[in-house]
Amino acid sequence: MDPINRGPEEYGHGTDRPGDDAGRRRQSRDPLTPDLGHQTPQQSRTVQLISGDFLLTVNPVDGSEIEPCRPGERPDAPVRYTAAQRVERERAAAPPVPPGPPAPQMPLLERQEERERLVRLLARGRSVCLTGPAGSGRTALLDAVAADCADLAPDGVVRLSGYKRSAAELLHALFEAVHSAPLHRPDREQLLSLVRGIGAVVVVDDLELGGAALQELLDATPECAFLLAATPDVSAPAADANLEEVFLTGLDRSASIALMEHVVERALTDEEANWAGDLWFESEGLPLRFVQAGALLRQRDDLRAGQDAFDGYEDDPADAPFGRVEPAGLPLPSLGEGAAPAALLASRLSEAARETLRFAVALGGEVPHQAHLPALVGDTHADAALGELALSGLLSPAGSRYRLAAGVLAQLEASGYDESADAHARSAAQHYAWWAGHPSVTPERAVAEADALLASMTRLVPGDAPGQASVAVLLARSAAPAFAAGMQWGAWEKVLRAGLEAARIAGEVAEEAYFHHELGVLALCAGQLDRARAELEASIGMRGALADKAGAVAGRRALALVADRSGEPLQSTPAGEEVPAPRHDESASPPSGVPEAKPLFPRLTDTSATLIARQEPPRPAPSAGRMGVIRGARRNLVAVGAGALLAAVLGTVVTLGATSGSEDPDGQNVTTEQSASEDDGENGLPADEPADDTATDEDTAGDGPESPGPSGTASPSTSGSPSPGTSSPGTSPETSASSSGSPSDRPTHDSPSPTKKPTKTPTTPPDTGTPSETPTDPESPDPTPSESETTTEPSMSDSASGPAETVTASATEEESASPTTA
């Protein structure tokens, strides 16, 4: 650049112009398009794991696919964790530390005797059940005993949570805590053989098992010593169980006051000590009540300190008309508020903490993880609310998460925190549905929030508000694959059943078929073949109705495995041979198949009897088809009748012909040869026309009365002139000549009936009437008929095509043209 002479580029008029580099600037924004505009669809998360002898592919789209595991795909033998790995896993499974100032560590007061006893029993390999009411400090005592027993067993101490867990789930959790077997879930037999060799001190808090289920857990792990913690409402173990039971009671008055002073971090005044003594009598010395009471006193101190700090910025109103205003003192809580302090404690917390409590009440006491609170509450600093709640004694640890402390849920519900529980549960379900289906969320993180997810579905599924069931279906659809991939199949089954019920309520058949399929696969993995068959058949039927071929094929493959395991033949339709779903313009095919098509009119034979029956069709047919069947039946009846009549007529004709041939003279026989002139007709010679017996017969039978000629006689259209000579009796004329229209002096003679068989079967029965009169002159008022000479023979012979008149004696053209008189 020239420092003296400025170039055009310095003023923005150089080679780079807006029109020239517009395309280049648009290309520079293209990398931002996938993030801000059209985003590519996310890939579905597919996980393959080994369950017993099966290879399970968790497919979130069409449903999980299961197949036998090939020998090369079988996993290696599980490997035990080392001591360092066990410590690291235990630290990761602990509840997260709430943000904010650290809470003071609570001392273990008046529990030394119970602690030593528990350690002695565990050192001797005995299992112990610690029974105490909620809030009696069972968790704190378990932590102290677990620390004392760290070196007692070769596999160390294993901490488990029994909250809403069955015996099978606890056995799988014990196996996962001791062995490293990624993506491998052993079946029942493999699990029992693996946990039988585990030697550890197993600490189970919040146990909900008892009776036979607890005995099953103890029998499956003979090398383990269990330290169980349960409430008195849990069923007692069996009488013959090798289990010691230790009861835990409350603290005495002095220990309770000492615990409260430790929470407040100062000595109590006499007024506060008296109040604590009354509370001890009311709460029976439960440590949780004194922790919460100490939180009330600490909040009271904070309020008083804040009021004093606010008064320090004010001027001394010496000239105030009423003198100096003394700060109003904060009285101690009442005894009722001290016994049930949840509502009072919550009223002194921040708005984010109170909103978190509303979500916890809506979720049945389950507190969402602190990472979800900013999205649920709508406050970026809402994660600090968890620290406020923990410091106030409203939360208690439950496994790797927190939930409301004992009695807090009922106290908050009585204070009106459940008024918008449905709305909060729906918001939590929508958030979890998006979160659980996100590809960045690992199955382990989804499993950690399983209780909160299930609690939100429990609130929505029986609800009557519109759209709640659909939200529950969406949440179950997103969470079920994550729970399956995380191998927490207890939570997987619960979410599938909740989703199935929600899909039925919402009327979503496709999702209902998906849940049936997943339940069938789960039952197959658990060895419950009858239940698996029922679920898979229901899924296949629904997907067949929806024309979901991919899902139906997956279901049939799983059903084939069920049939193979049970040893029963597969009764379902093979893949590709299912009856397609009917469209709206056609009827559905019957389930038993389409019947074989039969001819509508079976072939008739002369020897077999004809049965004309009408078969009722399965469905009403159109009217045109029914009329066609009726017409066809009538045609069959007419054909049979015409055939019988034709046989009778032919027999009669042959008999009459043979009889008349022997009696009539030869002169009356007429030959088939005729002589005619061109003047006889308008169309030329009659011989030019083709001799068609059928056409002639039809014309003769269909003609009406002949019209009289100009001379008063009826003249036929063609008059035959037989040539001299005789013909054989069996011959018949090719054209039929009509008889004379007037009586003549010479009597006429009928020719013998023809014996030639007609070539066409008539369609209508012939008229059997025999004319006995001949037309006379119209001027004659009283015509006299001319009778035939031969009275023993009929004057007309019937044929198949109709009545055919016989040709009379030969006459010349002049005689036929001459007039006759009466």
Short mmCIF file of C-alpha atoms in Angstrom, two decimals, residues 72-500:
data_model
loop_
_atom_site.label_atom_id
_atom_site.label_comp_id
_atom_site.label_asym_id
_atom_site.label_seq_id
_atom_site.Cartn_x
_atom_site.Cartn_y
_atom_site.Cartn_z
CA GLY A 72 -17.34 -67.09 18.66
CA GLU A 73 -19.41 -64.33 20.25
CA ARG A 74 -19.60 -65.75 23.75
CA PRO A 75 -17.99 -63.45 26.35
CA ASP A 76 -14.96 -64.33 28.40
CA ALA A 77 -15.24 -65.38 32.01
CA PRO A 78 -15.95 -62.47 34.39
CA VAL A 79 -12.94 -61.00 36.17
CA ARG A 80 -13.03 -59.79 39.77
CA TYR A 81 -12.29 -56.18 40.57
CA THR A 82 -9.22 -55.30 42.57
CA ALA A 83 -9.43 -53.52 45.92
CA ALA A 84 -8.57 -50.16 44.36
CA GLN A 85 -11.18 -50.63 41.68
CA ARG A 86 -13.78 -51.49 44.28
CA VAL A 87 -13.01 -48.33 46.23
CA GLU A 88 -13.27 -46.23 43.10
CA ARG A 89 -16.59 -47.78 42.14
CA GLU A 90 -17.95 -47.25 45.65
CA ARG A 91 -16.96 -43.59 45.53
CA ALA A 92 -18.67 -43.17 42.16
CA ALA A 93 -21.85 -44.84 43.44
CA ALA A 94 -22.14 -42.48 46.43
CA PRO A 95 -24.67 -39.62 46.26
CA PRO A 96 -23.24 -36.40 44.83
CA VAL A 97 -22.11 -33.75 47.24
CA PRO A 98 -24.65 -30.92 47.18
CA PRO A 99 -23.33 -27.55 46.11
CA GLY A 100 -23.04 -24.77 48.64
CA PRO A 101 -21.43 -24.68 52.07
CA PRO A 102 -20.57 -28.11 53.42
CA ALA A 103 -22.99 -29.53 55.92
CA PRO A 104 -21.63 -30.39 59.36
CA GLN A 105 -20.79 -34.02 59.95
CA MET A 106 -23.25 -35.61 62.35
CA PRO A 107 -21.70 -37.58 65.22
CA LEU A 108 -22.85 -41.11 66.04
CA LEU A 109 -24.23 -40.72 69.54
CA GLU A 110 -25.23 -43.59 71.82
CA ARG A 111 -24.66 -46.23 69.13
CA GLN A 112 -21.38 -47.66 70.27
CA GLU A 113 -22.87 -50.79 71.79
CA GLU A 114 -24.88 -51.62 68.69
CA ARG A 115 -21.88 -50.89 66.52
CA GLU A 116 -19.60 -53.31 68.31
CA ARG A 117 -22.22 -56.03 68.36
CA LEU A 118 -22.80 -55.78 64.64
CA VAL A 119 -19.10 -55.98 63.90
CA ARG A 120 -18.70 -59.09 66.04
CA LEU A 121 -21.57 -60.87 64.33
CA LEU A 122 -20.28 -60.05 60.89
CA ALA A 123 -16.77 -61.17 61.79
CA ARG A 124 -18.15 -64.58 62.63
CA GLY A 125 -19.86 -64.77 59.27
CA ARG A 126 -23.34 -64.22 60.61
CA SER A 127 -25.88 -62.10 58.76
CA VAL A 128 -27.62 -59.35 60.73
CA CYS A 129 -30.79 -57.37 60.17
CA LEU A 130 -30.88 -53.92 61.77
CA THR A 131 -34.48 -52.97 62.39
CA GLY A 132 -35.49 -49.47 63.38
CA PRO A 133 -38.13 -46.83 62.61
CA ALA A 134 -37.63 -44.29 59.87
CA GLY A 135 -35.36 -41.50 61.04
CA SER A 136 -33.68 -43.56 63.75
CA GLY A 137 -30.21 -43.21 62.21
CA ARG A 138 -29.89 -46.63 60.54
CA THR A 139 -27.90 -45.27 57.58
CA ALA A 140 -25.33 -43.54 59.80
CA LEU A 141 -24.82 -46.73 61.82
CA LEU A 142 -24.41 -48.79 58.63
CA ASP A 143 -21.71 -46.43 57.40
CA ALA A 144 -19.77 -46.77 60.65
CA VAL A 145 -20.02 -50.58 60.69
CA ALA A 146 -19.02 -50.83 57.01
CA ALA A 147 -15.90 -48.83 57.72
CA ASP A 148 -14.99 -51.23 60.56
CA CYS A 149 -15.48 -54.34 58.37
CA ALA A 150 -13.44 -53.23 55.35
CA ASP A 151 -10.84 -56.00 55.82
CA LEU A 152 -13.01 -58.86 56.98
CA ALA A 153 -13.86 -60.48 53.62
CA PRO A 154 -11.72 -61.18 50.54
CA ASP A 155 -14.07 -59.21 48.31
CA GLY A 156 -14.34 -56.33 50.76
CA VAL A 157 -17.56 -54.48 51.54
CA VAL A 158 -20.27 -54.11 48.95
CA ARG A 159 -22.87 -51.33 49.46
CA LEU A 160 -26.27 -51.93 47.85
CA SER A 161 -29.61 -50.18 47.99
CA GLY A 162 -32.67 -52.33 48.58
CA TYR A 163 -35.15 -49.57 47.82
CA LYS A 164 -37.78 -51.07 45.46
CA ARG A 165 -35.52 -53.97 44.52
CA SER A 166 -36.29 -57.66 44.36
CA ALA A 167 -34.02 -60.55 45.33
CA ALA A 168 -33.03 -61.18 41.71
CA GLU A 169 -32.10 -57.54 41.22
CA LEU A 170 -29.97 -57.59 44.36
CA LEU A 171 -28.17 -60.71 43.13
CA HIS A 172 -27.38 -59.06 39.79
CA ALA A 173 -26.25 -55.90 41.58
CA LEU A 174 -23.93 -57.99 43.77
CA PHE A 175 -22.47 -59.69 40.70
CA GLU A 176 -21.86 -56.34 38.96
CA ALA A 177 -20.22 -54.89 42.07
CA VAL A 178 -17.67 -57.71 42.34
CA HIS A 179 -17.10 -58.86 38.73
CA SER A 180 -16.12 -56.97 35.61
CA ALA A 181 -18.36 -58.24 32.78
CA PRO A 182 -19.20 -55.40 30.40
CA LEU A 183 -22.33 -55.95 28.33
CA HIS A 184 -22.83 -59.40 29.83
CA ARG A 185 -25.83 -60.31 31.92
CA PRO A 186 -25.73 -63.96 33.02
CA ASP A 187 -28.88 -66.02 33.14
CA ARG A 188 -30.28 -67.54 36.31
CA GLU A 189 -28.03 -70.59 36.40
CA GLN A 190 -24.87 -68.67 35.55
CA LEU A 191 -25.73 -66.00 38.09
CA LEU A 192 -26.19 -68.46 40.92
CA SER A 193 -22.92 -70.19 40.13
CA LEU A 194 -21.03 -66.88 40.07
CA VAL A 195 -22.46 -65.30 43.22
CA ARG A 196 -21.97 -68.56 45.13
CA GLY A 197 -18.24 -67.92 45.08
CA ILE A 198 -18.39 -64.28 46.26
CA GLY A 199 -17.08 -63.68 49.77
CA ALA A 200 -17.95 -60.17 50.94
CA VAL A 201 -19.72 -58.19 53.59
CA VAL A 202 -22.85 -57.01 51.81
CA VAL A 203 -24.49 -53.91 53.32
CA VAL A 204 -28.07 -53.40 52.09
CA ASP A 205 -29.91 -50.25 53.19
CA ASP A 206 -33.68 -49.67 52.86
CA LEU A 207 -34.41 -53.36 52.43
CA GLU A 208 -37.97 -54.16 51.39
CA LEU A 209 -37.66 -57.96 51.27
CA GLY A 210 -38.74 -60.45 53.85
CA GLY A 211 -39.88 -63.98 54.29
CA ALA A 212 -39.16 -66.40 51.44
CA ALA A 213 -37.61 -63.72 49.18
CA LEU A 214 -35.05 -62.83 51.85
CA GLN A 215 -34.31 -66.49 52.45
CA GLU A 216 -33.70 -66.94 48.71
CA LEU A 217 -31.15 -64.12 48.80
CA LEU A 218 -29.33 -65.64 51.76
CA ASP A 219 -29.28 -69.15 50.33
CA ALA A 220 -27.85 -67.97 46.99
CA THR A 221 -24.79 -66.41 48.68
CA PRO A 222 -23.50 -68.78 51.35
CA GLU A 223 -20.04 -67.12 51.47
CA CYS A 224 -21.39 -63.61 52.17
CA ALA A 225 -22.31 -61.94 55.44
CA PHE A 226 -25.23 -59.55 55.08
CA LEU A 227 -25.85 -56.41 57.09
CA LEU A 228 -29.45 -55.44 56.35
CA ALA A 229 -31.37 -52.35 57.41
CA ALA A 230 -35.16 -52.35 57.35
CA THR A 231 -38.15 -50.76 59.00
CA PRO A 232 -40.48 -52.69 61.33
CA ASP A 233 -43.24 -52.82 58.69
CA VAL A 234 -41.14 -55.12 56.49
CA SER A 235 -42.11 -58.76 56.86
CA ALA A 236 -39.93 -60.71 59.26
CA PRO A 237 -37.51 -63.34 57.96
CA ALA A 238 -38.29 -67.01 58.24
CA ALA A 239 -37.96 -68.66 61.63
CA ASP A 240 -35.25 -71.03 60.47
CA ALA A 241 -33.24 -68.29 58.74
CA ASN A 242 -29.63 -67.90 59.83
CA LEU A 243 -30.15 -64.22 60.55
CA GLU A 244 -29.63 -62.18 63.69
CA GLU A 245 -31.89 -59.23 64.33
CA VAL A 246 -30.84 -56.06 66.15
CA PHE A 247 -33.39 -53.41 67.11
CA LEU A 248 -32.52 -49.73 67.06
CA THR A 249 -34.25 -47.27 69.36
CA GLY A 250 -34.18 -43.49 69.75
CA LEU A 251 -31.70 -41.35 71.63
CA ASP A 252 -32.09 -40.23 75.22
CA ARG A 253 -32.72 -36.59 76.16
CA SER A 254 -29.14 -35.56 76.73
CA ALA A 255 -27.95 -37.08 73.47
CA SER A 256 -30.79 -35.41 71.60
CA ILE A 257 -29.89 -31.96 72.99
CA ALA A 258 -26.22 -32.60 72.15
CA LEU A 259 -27.16 -33.49 68.57
CA MET A 260 -29.21 -30.30 68.26
CA GLU A 261 -26.31 -28.19 69.54
CA HIS A 262 -24.06 -29.85 66.97
CA VAL A 263 -26.44 -28.82 64.21
CA VAL A 264 -26.83 -25.24 65.46
CA GLU A 265 -23.09 -25.05 66.17
CA ARG A 266 -23.64 -23.27 69.50
CA ALA A 267 -24.96 -24.00 72.93
CA LEU A 268 -28.67 -23.86 73.48
CA THR A 269 -30.27 -21.32 75.74
CA ASP A 270 -32.43 -22.44 78.61
CA GLU A 271 -35.57 -21.62 76.65
CA GLU A 272 -34.29 -23.59 73.68
CA ALA A 273 -33.23 -26.51 75.89
CA ASN A 274 -36.69 -26.70 77.45
CA TRP A 275 -38.21 -26.62 73.99
CA ALA A 276 -35.86 -29.43 72.91
CA GLY A 277 -36.88 -31.47 75.97
CA ASP A 278 -40.56 -31.21 75.02
CA LEU A 279 -39.69 -32.19 71.46
CA TRP A 280 -37.75 -35.23 72.68
CA PHE A 281 -40.81 -36.47 74.50
CA GLU A 282 -42.97 -35.91 71.40
CA SER A 283 -40.58 -37.51 68.85
CA GLU A 284 -39.39 -40.46 71.00
CA GLY A 285 -35.78 -39.43 70.51
CA LEU A 286 -35.56 -39.96 66.74
CA PRO A 287 -32.33 -38.28 65.52
CA LEU A 288 -33.95 -36.97 62.32
CA ARG A 289 -36.40 -34.84 64.27
CA PHE A 290 -33.58 -33.14 66.19
CA VAL A 291 -31.60 -32.52 63.02
CA GLN A 292 -34.63 -30.74 61.56
CA ALA A 293 -35.28 -28.90 64.82
CA GLY A 294 -31.68 -27.71 64.82
CA ALA A 295 -32.23 -26.47 61.25
CA LEU A 296 -35.19 -24.42 62.51
CA LEU A 297 -33.03 -22.79 65.18
CA ARG A 298 -30.30 -22.08 62.65
CA GLN A 299 -32.80 -20.40 60.31
CA ARG A 300 -34.05 -18.36 63.26
CA ASP A 301 -30.50 -17.22 63.98
CA ASP A 302 -30.02 -16.28 60.32
CA LEU A 303 -33.21 -14.25 60.29
CA ARG A 304 -32.22 -12.41 63.45
CA ALA A 305 -28.75 -11.73 62.09
CA GLY A 306 -30.19 -10.36 58.91
CA GLN A 307 -32.55 -8.11 60.75
CA ASP A 308 -29.72 -6.74 62.88
CA ALA A 309 -27.60 -6.11 59.79
CA PHE A 310 -30.48 -4.22 58.15
CA ASP A 311 -30.96 -2.08 61.25
CA GLY A 312 -27.29 -1.09 61.18
CA TYR A 313 -27.77 0.95 58.00
CA GLU A 314 -30.62 3.01 59.46
CA ASP A 315 -30.15 6.31 61.24
CA ASP A 316 -31.06 6.62 64.85
CA PRO A 317 -34.52 8.19 64.81
CA ALA A 318 -33.99 10.19 68.03
CA ASP A 319 -36.64 12.61 67.09
CA ALA A 320 -39.15 9.95 66.23
CA PRO A 321 -42.59 10.81 67.59
CA PHE A 322 -42.94 7.45 69.25
CA GLY A 323 -39.32 6.97 70.27
CA ARG A 324 -36.91 4.22 69.11
CA VAL A 325 -38.45 1.13 67.49
CA GLU A 326 -37.21 -2.03 69.14
CA PRO A 327 -36.55 -4.98 66.81
CA ALA A 328 -39.29 -7.50 67.01
CA GLY A 329 -38.06 -10.78 68.43
CA LEU A 330 -38.59 -14.11 66.67
CA PRO A 331 -40.30 -16.60 68.94
CA LEU A 332 -39.40 -20.26 69.07
CA PRO A 333 -41.43 -22.60 66.89
CA SER A 334 -44.36 -24.28 68.48
CA LEU A 335 -44.20 -27.88 69.55
CA GLY A 336 -46.33 -28.93 66.59
CA GLU A 337 -44.06 -27.10 64.17
CA GLY A 338 -41.06 -28.76 65.78
CA ALA A 339 -42.58 -32.23 65.41
CA ALA A 340 -43.56 -31.59 61.76
CA PRO A 341 -41.13 -28.87 60.64
CA ALA A 342 -41.15 -29.47 56.85
CA ALA A 343 -43.58 -26.70 55.94
CA LEU A 344 -41.89 -24.10 58.18
CA LEU A 345 -38.43 -25.06 56.94
CA ALA A 346 -39.56 -24.82 53.30
CA SER A 347 -41.12 -21.40 53.81
CA ARG A 348 -37.72 -19.98 54.78
CA LEU A 349 -35.88 -21.39 51.75
CA SER A 350 -35.30 -19.80 48.36
CA GLU A 351 -37.88 -19.97 45.59
CA ALA A 352 -35.77 -22.46 43.62
CA ALA A 353 -35.64 -24.76 46.68
CA ARG A 354 -39.40 -24.55 47.15
CA GLU A 355 -39.95 -25.32 43.45
CA THR A 356 -37.64 -28.30 43.81
CA LEU A 357 -39.77 -29.51 46.67
CA ARG A 358 -42.87 -29.24 44.47
CA PHE A 359 -41.21 -31.44 41.88
CA ALA A 360 -40.20 -33.90 44.61
CA VAL A 361 -43.79 -34.06 45.87
CA ALA A 362 -45.07 -34.60 42.33
CA LEU A 363 -42.57 -37.44 41.87
CA GLY A 364 -43.56 -39.23 45.06
CA GLY A 365 -40.56 -38.11 47.11
CA GLU A 366 -37.92 -38.64 44.39
CA VAL A 367 -35.61 -35.65 44.03
CA PRO A 368 -34.19 -35.10 40.52
CA HIS A 369 -30.47 -34.97 40.10
CA GLN A 370 -28.98 -31.55 40.63
CA ALA A 371 -27.98 -31.40 36.96
CA HIS A 372 -31.67 -31.46 35.95
CA LEU A 373 -32.84 -28.78 38.36
CA PRO A 374 -31.89 -25.74 36.21
CA ALA A 375 -33.94 -27.08 33.30
CA LEU A 376 -36.88 -28.13 35.45
CA VAL A 377 -37.05 -25.10 37.72
CA GLY A 378 -36.10 -22.56 35.09
CA ASP A 379 -33.27 -21.07 37.12
CA THR A 380 -29.64 -21.37 36.13
CA HIS A 381 -28.62 -21.52 39.80
CA ALA A 382 -31.26 -24.01 40.84
CA ASP A 383 -28.64 -26.70 41.46
CA ALA A 384 -27.74 -24.89 44.68
CA ALA A 385 -31.24 -25.67 45.97
CA LEU A 386 -30.16 -29.23 46.66
CA GLY A 387 -27.63 -27.97 49.20
CA GLU A 388 -30.30 -25.91 50.98
CA LEU A 389 -32.61 -28.88 51.25
CA ALA A 390 -29.86 -31.19 52.51
CA LEU A 391 -28.72 -28.65 55.10
CA SER A 392 -32.27 -28.33 56.37
CA GLY A 393 -32.65 -32.04 56.97
CA LEU A 394 -35.36 -32.48 54.32
CA LEU A 395 -33.36 -34.97 52.25
CA SER A 396 -31.85 -38.35 52.92
CA PRO A 397 -29.50 -40.38 50.68
CA ALA A 398 -30.96 -43.32 48.75
CA GLY A 399 -28.30 -45.15 46.83
CA SER A 400 -26.66 -42.77 44.38
CA ARG A 401 -29.31 -40.07 44.70
CA TYR A 402 -31.46 -38.21 47.24
CA ARG A 403 -35.09 -38.42 48.17
CA LEU A 404 -37.28 -36.67 50.71
CA ALA A 405 -36.62 -37.66 54.29
CA ALA A 406 -39.07 -39.78 56.22
CA GLY A 407 -42.31 -37.96 56.91
CA VAL A 408 -41.48 -34.91 54.80
CA LEU A 409 -43.67 -35.91 51.86
CA ALA A 410 -46.82 -36.17 53.95
CA GLN A 411 -46.08 -32.86 55.70
CA LEU A 412 -45.59 -31.02 52.40
CA GLU A 413 -48.74 -32.49 50.90
CA ALA A 414 -50.69 -31.28 53.92
CA SER A 415 -49.26 -27.80 53.34
CA GLY A 416 -50.51 -27.61 49.73
CA TYR A 417 -47.34 -28.48 47.84
CA ASP A 418 -49.22 -31.02 45.75
CA GLU A 419 -51.73 -28.62 44.21
CA SER A 420 -49.88 -28.54 40.89
CA ALA A 421 -48.43 -32.02 41.13
CA ASP A 422 -49.82 -33.16 37.75
CA ALA A 423 -48.36 -30.19 35.92
CA HIS A 424 -44.97 -30.66 37.56
CA ALA A 425 -44.96 -34.37 36.81
CA ARG A 426 -45.81 -33.68 33.18
CA SER A 427 -43.00 -31.15 32.90
CA ALA A 428 -40.57 -33.63 34.43
CA ALA A 429 -41.74 -36.39 32.08
CA GLN A 430 -41.30 -34.21 29.02
CA HIS A 431 -37.83 -33.22 30.14
CA TYR A 432 -36.81 -36.81 30.90
CA ALA A 433 -38.24 -38.03 27.57
CA TRP A 434 -35.97 -35.63 25.70
CA TRP A 435 -33.01 -36.32 27.96
CA ALA A 436 -33.21 -40.13 28.01
CA GLY A 437 -33.42 -40.33 24.22
CA HIS A 438 -30.48 -38.04 23.59
CA PRO A 439 -27.46 -39.89 22.13
CA SER A 440 -25.05 -38.18 24.52
CA VAL A 441 -26.74 -39.70 27.57
CA THR A 442 -25.15 -43.00 28.51
CA PRO A 443 -27.25 -45.92 29.75
CA GLU A 444 -25.57 -45.68 33.18
CA ARG A 445 -26.75 -42.08 33.62
CA ALA A 446 -30.26 -43.01 32.54
CA VAL A 447 -30.35 -45.90 35.00
CA ALA A 448 -29.34 -43.58 37.84
CA GLU A 449 -32.52 -41.54 37.23
CA ALA A 450 -34.75 -44.59 36.85
CA ASP A 451 -36.77 -43.97 40.01
CA ALA A 452 -37.53 -40.37 39.08
CA LEU A 453 -38.57 -41.39 35.56
CA LEU A 454 -40.85 -44.12 36.85
CA ALA A 455 -42.34 -41.79 39.44
CA SER A 456 -43.28 -39.23 36.78
CA MET A 457 -44.98 -41.95 34.71
CA THR A 458 -46.86 -43.22 37.77
CA ARG A 459 -48.37 -39.78 38.27
CA LEU A 460 -49.36 -39.38 34.58
CA VAL A 461 -50.69 -42.78 33.58
CA PRO A 462 -53.91 -42.83 35.63
CA GLY A 463 -54.50 -39.13 35.01
CA ASP A 464 -57.55 -37.92 33.12
CA ALA A 465 -56.07 -34.74 31.67
CA PRO A 466 -55.73 -34.77 27.87
CA GLY A 467 -52.27 -35.57 26.60
CA GLN A 468 -50.90 -37.06 29.82
CA ALA A 469 -50.95 -40.63 28.54
CA SER A 470 -49.19 -39.61 25.33
CA VAL A 471 -46.41 -37.94 27.31
CA ALA A 472 -46.01 -41.10 29.39
CA VAL A 473 -45.81 -43.18 26.20
CA LEU A 474 -43.10 -40.92 24.82
CA LEU A 475 -41.11 -41.15 28.06
CA ALA A 476 -41.40 -44.95 28.18
CA ARG A 477 -40.41 -45.19 24.53
CA SER A 478 -37.26 -43.15 25.20
CA ALA A 479 -36.26 -44.68 28.53
CA ALA A 480 -36.91 -48.37 27.82
CA PRO A 481 -33.94 -48.87 25.43
CA ALA A 482 -31.64 -47.03 27.83
CA PHE A 483 -32.67 -49.22 30.76
CA ALA A 484 -32.22 -52.35 28.67
CA ALA A 485 -28.75 -51.27 27.55
CA GLY A 486 -27.87 -50.40 31.15
CA MET A 487 -28.86 -53.97 32.14
CA GLN A 488 -31.23 -52.76 34.85
CA TRP A 489 -34.02 -55.05 33.78
CA GLY A 490 -36.14 -54.47 36.85
CA ALA A 491 -36.53 -50.84 35.83
CA TRP A 492 -36.87 -51.97 32.19
CA GLU A 493 -39.86 -54.15 33.02
CA LYS A 494 -41.50 -51.43 35.11
CA VAL A 495 -41.20 -48.80 32.41
CA LEU A 496 -42.49 -51.23 29.77
CA ARG A 497 -45.58 -52.06 31.78
CA ALA A 498 -46.25 -48.43 32.55
CA GLY A 499 -45.79 -47.55 28.88
CA LEU A 500 -48.11 -50.37 27.83
#
